[in-house]
Each structure stands twice: as structure tokens, then as C-alpha cells.
Short mmCIF file of N, CA, C and O in Angstrom, two decimals:
data_model
loop_
_atom_site.label_atom_id
_atom_site.label_comp_id
_atom_site.label_asym_id
_atom_site.label_seq_id
_atom_site.Cartn_x
_atom_site.Cartn_y
_atom_site.Cartn_z
N UNK A 1 34.29 -29.37 -19.01
CA UNK A 1 34.76 -27.94 -18.40
C UNK A 1 34.41 -26.97 -19.48
O UNK A 1 34.44 -27.15 -20.67
N UNK A 2 34.14 -25.93 -18.90
CA UNK A 2 33.72 -24.64 -19.67
C UNK A 2 35.05 -23.81 -19.92
O UNK A 2 35.97 -23.52 -19.22
N UNK A 3 35.05 -23.54 -21.25
CA UNK A 3 36.29 -22.57 -21.62
C UNK A 3 36.24 -21.02 -20.80
O UNK A 3 35.43 -20.83 -20.24
N UNK A 4 37.37 -20.71 -20.47
CA UNK A 4 37.89 -19.67 -19.53
C UNK A 4 37.17 -18.29 -20.03
O UNK A 4 36.59 -17.49 -19.25
N UNK A 5 36.93 -18.14 -21.38
CA UNK A 5 36.31 -16.92 -21.78
C UNK A 5 34.77 -17.13 -21.82
O UNK A 5 33.91 -16.10 -21.81
N UNK A 6 34.18 -18.36 -21.77
CA UNK A 6 32.70 -18.51 -21.73
C UNK A 6 32.03 -18.37 -20.37
O UNK A 6 31.07 -18.11 -20.17
N UNK A 7 32.91 -18.85 -19.31
CA UNK A 7 32.68 -18.80 -17.75
C UNK A 7 32.07 -17.24 -17.43
O UNK A 7 30.86 -17.15 -16.85
N UNK A 8 32.51 -16.21 -17.56
CA UNK A 8 32.12 -14.88 -17.12
C UNK A 8 30.70 -14.51 -17.87
O UNK A 8 29.90 -14.14 -17.29
N UNK A 9 30.74 -14.79 -19.18
CA UNK A 9 29.37 -14.72 -19.92
C UNK A 9 28.32 -15.58 -19.28
O UNK A 9 27.14 -14.97 -19.24
N UNK A 10 28.73 -16.74 -19.13
CA UNK A 10 27.43 -17.43 -18.48
C UNK A 10 27.16 -16.99 -17.13
O UNK A 10 25.93 -17.05 -16.80
N UNK A 11 28.16 -16.51 -16.46
CA UNK A 11 27.78 -16.07 -15.17
C UNK A 11 27.01 -14.91 -15.04
O UNK A 11 25.86 -14.80 -14.44
N UNK A 12 27.44 -13.83 -15.91
CA UNK A 12 26.50 -12.79 -16.35
C UNK A 12 25.14 -12.95 -16.78
O UNK A 12 24.14 -12.37 -16.28
N UNK A 13 24.88 -13.91 -17.49
CA UNK A 13 23.55 -14.14 -18.18
C UNK A 13 22.89 -14.99 -17.11
O UNK A 13 21.63 -14.55 -16.84
N UNK A 14 23.51 -15.51 -16.12
CA UNK A 14 22.71 -16.37 -15.07
C UNK A 14 22.18 -15.20 -13.85
O UNK A 14 21.10 -15.30 -13.53
N UNK A 15 23.26 -14.18 -13.56
CA UNK A 15 22.96 -13.15 -12.79
C UNK A 15 21.68 -12.26 -13.27
O UNK A 15 20.82 -11.80 -12.29
N UNK A 16 21.54 -11.98 -14.42
CA UNK A 16 20.58 -11.25 -14.93
C UNK A 16 19.35 -12.07 -15.18
O UNK A 16 18.27 -11.47 -15.05
N UNK A 17 19.29 -13.20 -15.50
CA UNK A 17 18.15 -14.11 -15.77
C UNK A 17 17.40 -14.53 -14.67
O UNK A 17 16.29 -14.43 -14.57
N UNK A 18 18.13 -14.98 -13.53
CA UNK A 18 17.45 -15.48 -12.27
C UNK A 18 16.51 -14.36 -11.69
O UNK A 18 15.20 -14.61 -11.51
N UNK A 19 16.93 -13.00 -11.53
CA UNK A 19 16.13 -12.22 -11.04
C UNK A 19 14.99 -11.78 -11.87
O UNK A 19 13.74 -11.49 -11.47
N UNK A 20 15.10 -11.80 -13.17
CA UNK A 20 13.95 -11.57 -14.23
C UNK A 20 12.96 -12.66 -13.98
O UNK A 20 11.86 -12.41 -14.02
N UNK A 21 13.44 -13.72 -13.86
CA UNK A 21 12.54 -14.81 -13.66
C UNK A 21 11.60 -14.87 -12.28
O UNK A 21 10.35 -14.92 -12.52
N UNK A 22 12.09 -14.33 -11.26
CA UNK A 22 11.42 -14.13 -10.17
C UNK A 22 10.56 -12.96 -10.35
O UNK A 22 9.15 -13.12 -9.66
N UNK A 23 10.71 -11.96 -10.97
CA UNK A 23 9.78 -10.84 -10.99
C UNK A 23 8.71 -11.23 -12.00
O UNK A 23 7.44 -10.89 -11.60
N UNK A 24 8.99 -12.07 -13.08
CA UNK A 24 7.72 -12.47 -13.82
C UNK A 24 7.07 -13.32 -12.96
O UNK A 24 5.54 -13.34 -13.10
N UNK A 25 7.55 -14.13 -12.16
CA UNK A 25 6.76 -15.28 -11.39
C UNK A 25 5.83 -14.44 -10.44
O UNK A 25 4.71 -14.69 -10.31
N UNK A 26 6.44 -13.25 -9.77
CA UNK A 26 5.66 -12.60 -8.84
C UNK A 26 4.51 -11.75 -9.43
O UNK A 26 3.37 -11.64 -9.05
N UNK A 27 4.76 -11.28 -10.81
CA UNK A 27 3.67 -10.66 -11.48
C UNK A 27 2.53 -11.62 -11.97
O UNK A 27 1.41 -11.09 -11.87
N UNK A 28 3.00 -12.76 -12.31
CA UNK A 28 1.85 -13.65 -12.55
C UNK A 28 1.23 -14.16 -11.51
O UNK A 28 -0.07 -14.77 -11.55
N UNK A 29 1.70 -14.20 -10.23
CA UNK A 29 1.01 -14.96 -9.03
C UNK A 29 0.16 -13.69 -8.35
O UNK A 29 -0.73 -14.25 -7.77
N UNK A 30 0.27 -12.55 -8.46
CA UNK A 30 -0.59 -11.43 -7.90
C UNK A 30 -2.01 -11.56 -8.25
O UNK A 30 -2.89 -11.44 -7.20
N UNK A 31 -2.48 -11.65 -9.53
CA UNK A 31 -3.75 -11.64 -9.80
C UNK A 31 -4.66 -12.77 -8.93
O UNK A 31 -5.87 -12.78 -8.70
N UNK A 32 -3.96 -14.01 -8.86
CA UNK A 32 -4.69 -14.87 -8.09
C UNK A 32 -5.16 -14.67 -6.64
O UNK A 32 -6.27 -14.65 -6.12
N UNK A 33 -4.34 -13.94 -6.05
CA UNK A 33 -4.57 -13.43 -4.59
C UNK A 33 -5.63 -12.30 -4.63
O UNK A 33 -6.39 -12.18 -3.73
N UNK A 34 -5.34 -11.42 -5.73
CA UNK A 34 -6.43 -10.18 -5.69
C UNK A 34 -8.02 -10.84 -6.09
O UNK A 34 -8.81 -10.11 -5.43
N UNK A 35 -7.96 -11.82 -6.63
CA UNK A 35 -9.49 -12.49 -6.78
C UNK A 35 -10.02 -13.11 -5.70
O UNK A 35 -11.08 -12.95 -5.39
N UNK A 36 -9.04 -13.54 -4.78
CA UNK A 36 -9.61 -14.21 -3.61
C UNK A 36 -10.13 -13.22 -2.64
O UNK A 36 -11.08 -13.57 -1.95
N UNK A 37 -9.51 -12.13 -2.59
CA UNK A 37 -9.89 -11.02 -1.61
C UNK A 37 -11.01 -10.03 -2.13
O UNK A 37 -11.56 -9.21 -1.46
N UNK A 38 -11.47 -10.35 -3.39
CA UNK A 38 -12.24 -9.39 -4.00
C UNK A 38 -13.68 -9.39 -3.28
O UNK A 38 -14.33 -8.36 -3.35
N UNK A 39 -14.30 -10.28 -2.87
CA UNK A 39 -15.44 -10.53 -2.36
C UNK A 39 -15.50 -9.89 -0.79
O UNK A 39 -16.53 -9.57 -0.56
N UNK A 40 -14.47 -9.66 -0.28
CA UNK A 40 -14.40 -9.15 1.10
C UNK A 40 -13.98 -7.63 1.05
O UNK A 40 -14.40 -6.94 1.91
N UNK A 41 -13.63 -7.13 0.04
CA UNK A 41 -13.32 -5.77 -0.17
C UNK A 41 -14.51 -4.95 -0.31
O UNK A 41 -15.39 -5.21 -0.94
N UNK A 42 -14.19 -3.53 0.29
CA UNK A 42 -15.42 -2.64 0.03
C UNK A 42 -15.06 -1.82 -1.21
O UNK A 42 -13.90 -1.59 -1.45
N UNK A 43 -15.99 -1.65 -2.10
CA UNK A 43 -15.73 -1.08 -3.32
C UNK A 43 -15.29 0.29 -3.16
O UNK A 43 -15.66 0.99 -2.18
N UNK A 44 -14.37 0.87 -4.08
CA UNK A 44 -13.83 2.15 -3.75
C UNK A 44 -14.84 3.42 -3.91
O UNK A 44 -14.78 4.43 -3.05
N UNK A 45 -15.93 2.97 -4.54
CA UNK A 45 -17.03 4.04 -4.80
C UNK A 45 -17.86 4.26 -3.54
O UNK A 45 -18.27 5.27 -3.14
N UNK A 46 -17.78 3.20 -2.49
CA UNK A 46 -18.54 3.42 -1.31
C UNK A 46 -17.73 3.73 0.02
O UNK A 46 -18.35 3.91 1.01
N UNK A 47 -16.43 3.70 -0.22
CA UNK A 47 -15.68 4.27 0.94
C UNK A 47 -15.12 5.71 0.73
O UNK A 47 -14.66 5.85 -0.39
N UNK A 48 -15.03 6.24 1.85
CA UNK A 48 -14.54 7.70 1.66
C UNK A 48 -13.10 7.82 1.42
O UNK A 48 -12.37 6.95 1.99
N UNK A 49 -12.57 8.72 0.89
CA UNK A 49 -11.11 9.05 0.66
C UNK A 49 -10.45 9.17 2.04
O UNK A 49 -11.18 9.66 2.94
N UNK A 50 -9.14 9.36 1.91
CA UNK A 50 -8.35 9.51 3.18
C UNK A 50 -8.53 11.07 3.57
O UNK A 50 -8.82 11.40 4.86
N UNK A 51 -8.61 12.02 2.58
CA UNK A 51 -8.68 13.43 3.03
C UNK A 51 -10.26 13.48 3.62
O UNK A 51 -10.40 14.29 4.61
N UNK A 52 -11.05 12.82 3.26
CA UNK A 52 -12.55 12.94 3.85
C UNK A 52 -12.41 12.46 5.11
O UNK A 52 -12.98 13.19 6.00
N UNK A 53 -11.69 11.36 5.42
CA UNK A 53 -11.65 10.91 6.95
C UNK A 53 -10.87 11.89 7.57
O UNK A 53 -11.28 12.22 8.82
N UNK A 54 -9.66 12.52 7.29
CA UNK A 54 -9.09 13.54 7.87
C UNK A 54 -10.12 14.78 8.21
O UNK A 54 -9.92 15.23 9.40
N UNK A 55 -10.88 15.35 7.27
CA UNK A 55 -11.66 16.29 7.36
C UNK A 55 -12.61 16.05 8.56
O UNK A 55 -12.91 16.95 9.47
N UNK A 56 -13.32 14.85 8.50
CA UNK A 56 -14.30 14.45 9.60
C UNK A 56 -13.61 14.44 10.89
O UNK A 56 -14.24 15.06 11.88
N UNK A 57 -12.56 13.98 10.96
CA UNK A 57 -11.85 13.92 12.23
C UNK A 57 -11.68 15.18 12.80
O UNK A 57 -11.87 15.52 14.04
N UNK A 58 -10.98 16.04 12.00
CA UNK A 58 -10.84 17.43 12.31
C UNK A 58 -12.06 18.27 12.73
O UNK A 58 -12.17 19.10 13.78
N UNK A 59 -13.23 17.98 12.03
CA UNK A 59 -14.45 18.58 12.21
C UNK A 59 -14.91 18.12 13.71
O UNK A 59 -15.45 18.94 14.49
N UNK A 60 -14.83 16.88 14.06
CA UNK A 60 -15.27 16.38 15.31
C UNK A 60 -14.36 16.88 16.42
O UNK A 60 -15.04 17.26 17.45
N UNK A 61 -12.99 17.02 16.06
CA UNK A 61 -12.17 17.64 17.25
C UNK A 61 -12.60 19.03 17.51
O UNK A 61 -12.48 19.57 18.57
N UNK A 62 -12.74 19.81 16.39
CA UNK A 62 -13.05 21.18 16.54
C UNK A 62 -14.39 21.29 17.35
O UNK A 62 -14.51 22.11 18.29
N UNK A 63 -15.51 20.43 17.05
CA UNK A 63 -16.67 20.32 17.90
C UNK A 63 -16.41 20.17 19.32
O UNK A 63 -17.00 20.78 20.26
N UNK A 64 -15.62 19.33 19.51
CA UNK A 64 -15.28 18.83 21.02
C UNK A 64 -14.59 19.96 21.50
O UNK A 64 -14.85 20.28 22.97
N UNK A 65 -13.59 20.68 21.15
CA UNK A 65 -13.01 21.93 21.68
C UNK A 65 -13.96 22.99 21.81
O UNK A 65 -13.97 23.52 22.92
N UNK A 66 -14.93 23.19 20.96
CA UNK A 66 -15.94 24.32 21.07
C UNK A 66 -16.96 23.84 22.44
O UNK A 66 -17.24 24.71 23.11
N UNK A 67 -17.28 22.72 22.57
CA UNK A 67 -18.05 22.17 23.74
C UNK A 67 -17.21 22.37 25.00
O UNK A 67 -17.82 23.05 26.12
N UNK A 68 -15.82 21.94 24.79
CA UNK A 68 -15.20 22.18 26.05
C UNK A 68 -15.01 23.58 26.46
O UNK A 68 -15.18 23.97 27.72
N UNK A 69 -14.84 24.38 25.57
CA UNK A 69 -14.58 25.92 25.65
C UNK A 69 -15.97 26.41 26.27
O UNK A 69 -15.90 27.31 27.24
N UNK A 70 -17.10 25.99 25.81
CA UNK A 70 -18.42 26.43 26.31
C UNK A 70 -18.55 26.14 27.61
O UNK A 70 -19.03 26.82 28.53
N UNK A 71 -18.29 24.76 28.18
CA UNK A 71 -18.45 24.37 29.42
C UNK A 71 -17.55 24.93 30.43
O UNK A 71 -17.93 25.39 31.47
N UNK A 72 -16.37 25.35 29.93
CA UNK A 72 -15.49 26.10 30.83
C UNK A 72 -15.90 27.47 31.16
O UNK A 72 -15.98 28.23 32.24
N UNK A 73 -16.63 28.20 29.89
CA UNK A 73 -17.03 29.46 30.12
C UNK A 73 -18.29 29.62 31.07
O UNK A 73 -18.38 30.61 31.83
N UNK A 74 -19.16 28.54 30.98
CA UNK A 74 -20.23 28.49 31.86
C UNK A 74 -20.06 28.19 33.25
O UNK A 74 -20.83 28.57 34.09
N UNK A 75 -18.90 27.56 33.58
CA UNK A 75 -18.51 27.49 34.90
C UNK A 75 -18.06 28.55 35.55
O UNK A 75 -18.01 29.10 36.35
#
């Protein structure tokens, strides 16, 4: 039997230690997954940034609008 004064202390220590253990385990497990996918990933230097994709999309949309406007004007 655990003394009454010691039980809350042990419970508090368990409540704090168990989540800490899981966080440490997750942090240690991540590098293994990253190494497995490294061969299939496209290097950051060769892929355009999100802003570049958005800019190219807007440029194409504007060109399509200009073509549509021109086609409507010529009709």
C-alpha cells in the first residue's frame, strides 16, 4: 500500500512523464521516415515556390481572358 501523501505525487509524476515519453519517442522516430522518402522527393532548389505557382496561374488566366475578349471583339 502507498501512503496517502505519496499517492498524489506519484500520480502527478506519471501524468507528466507519460506524455513526455511519447513526445521524445515521436521525435526520435521521425528521422527514419524522412530518410526513406528522401529518394523520391524533388529537391527544393529545383521546384518553384508557391508564390511562383500562383503568379504563373494568374498570368495564364489573364492571357486566357485577353484571348476571350479579343475573340468576342472580332465577332
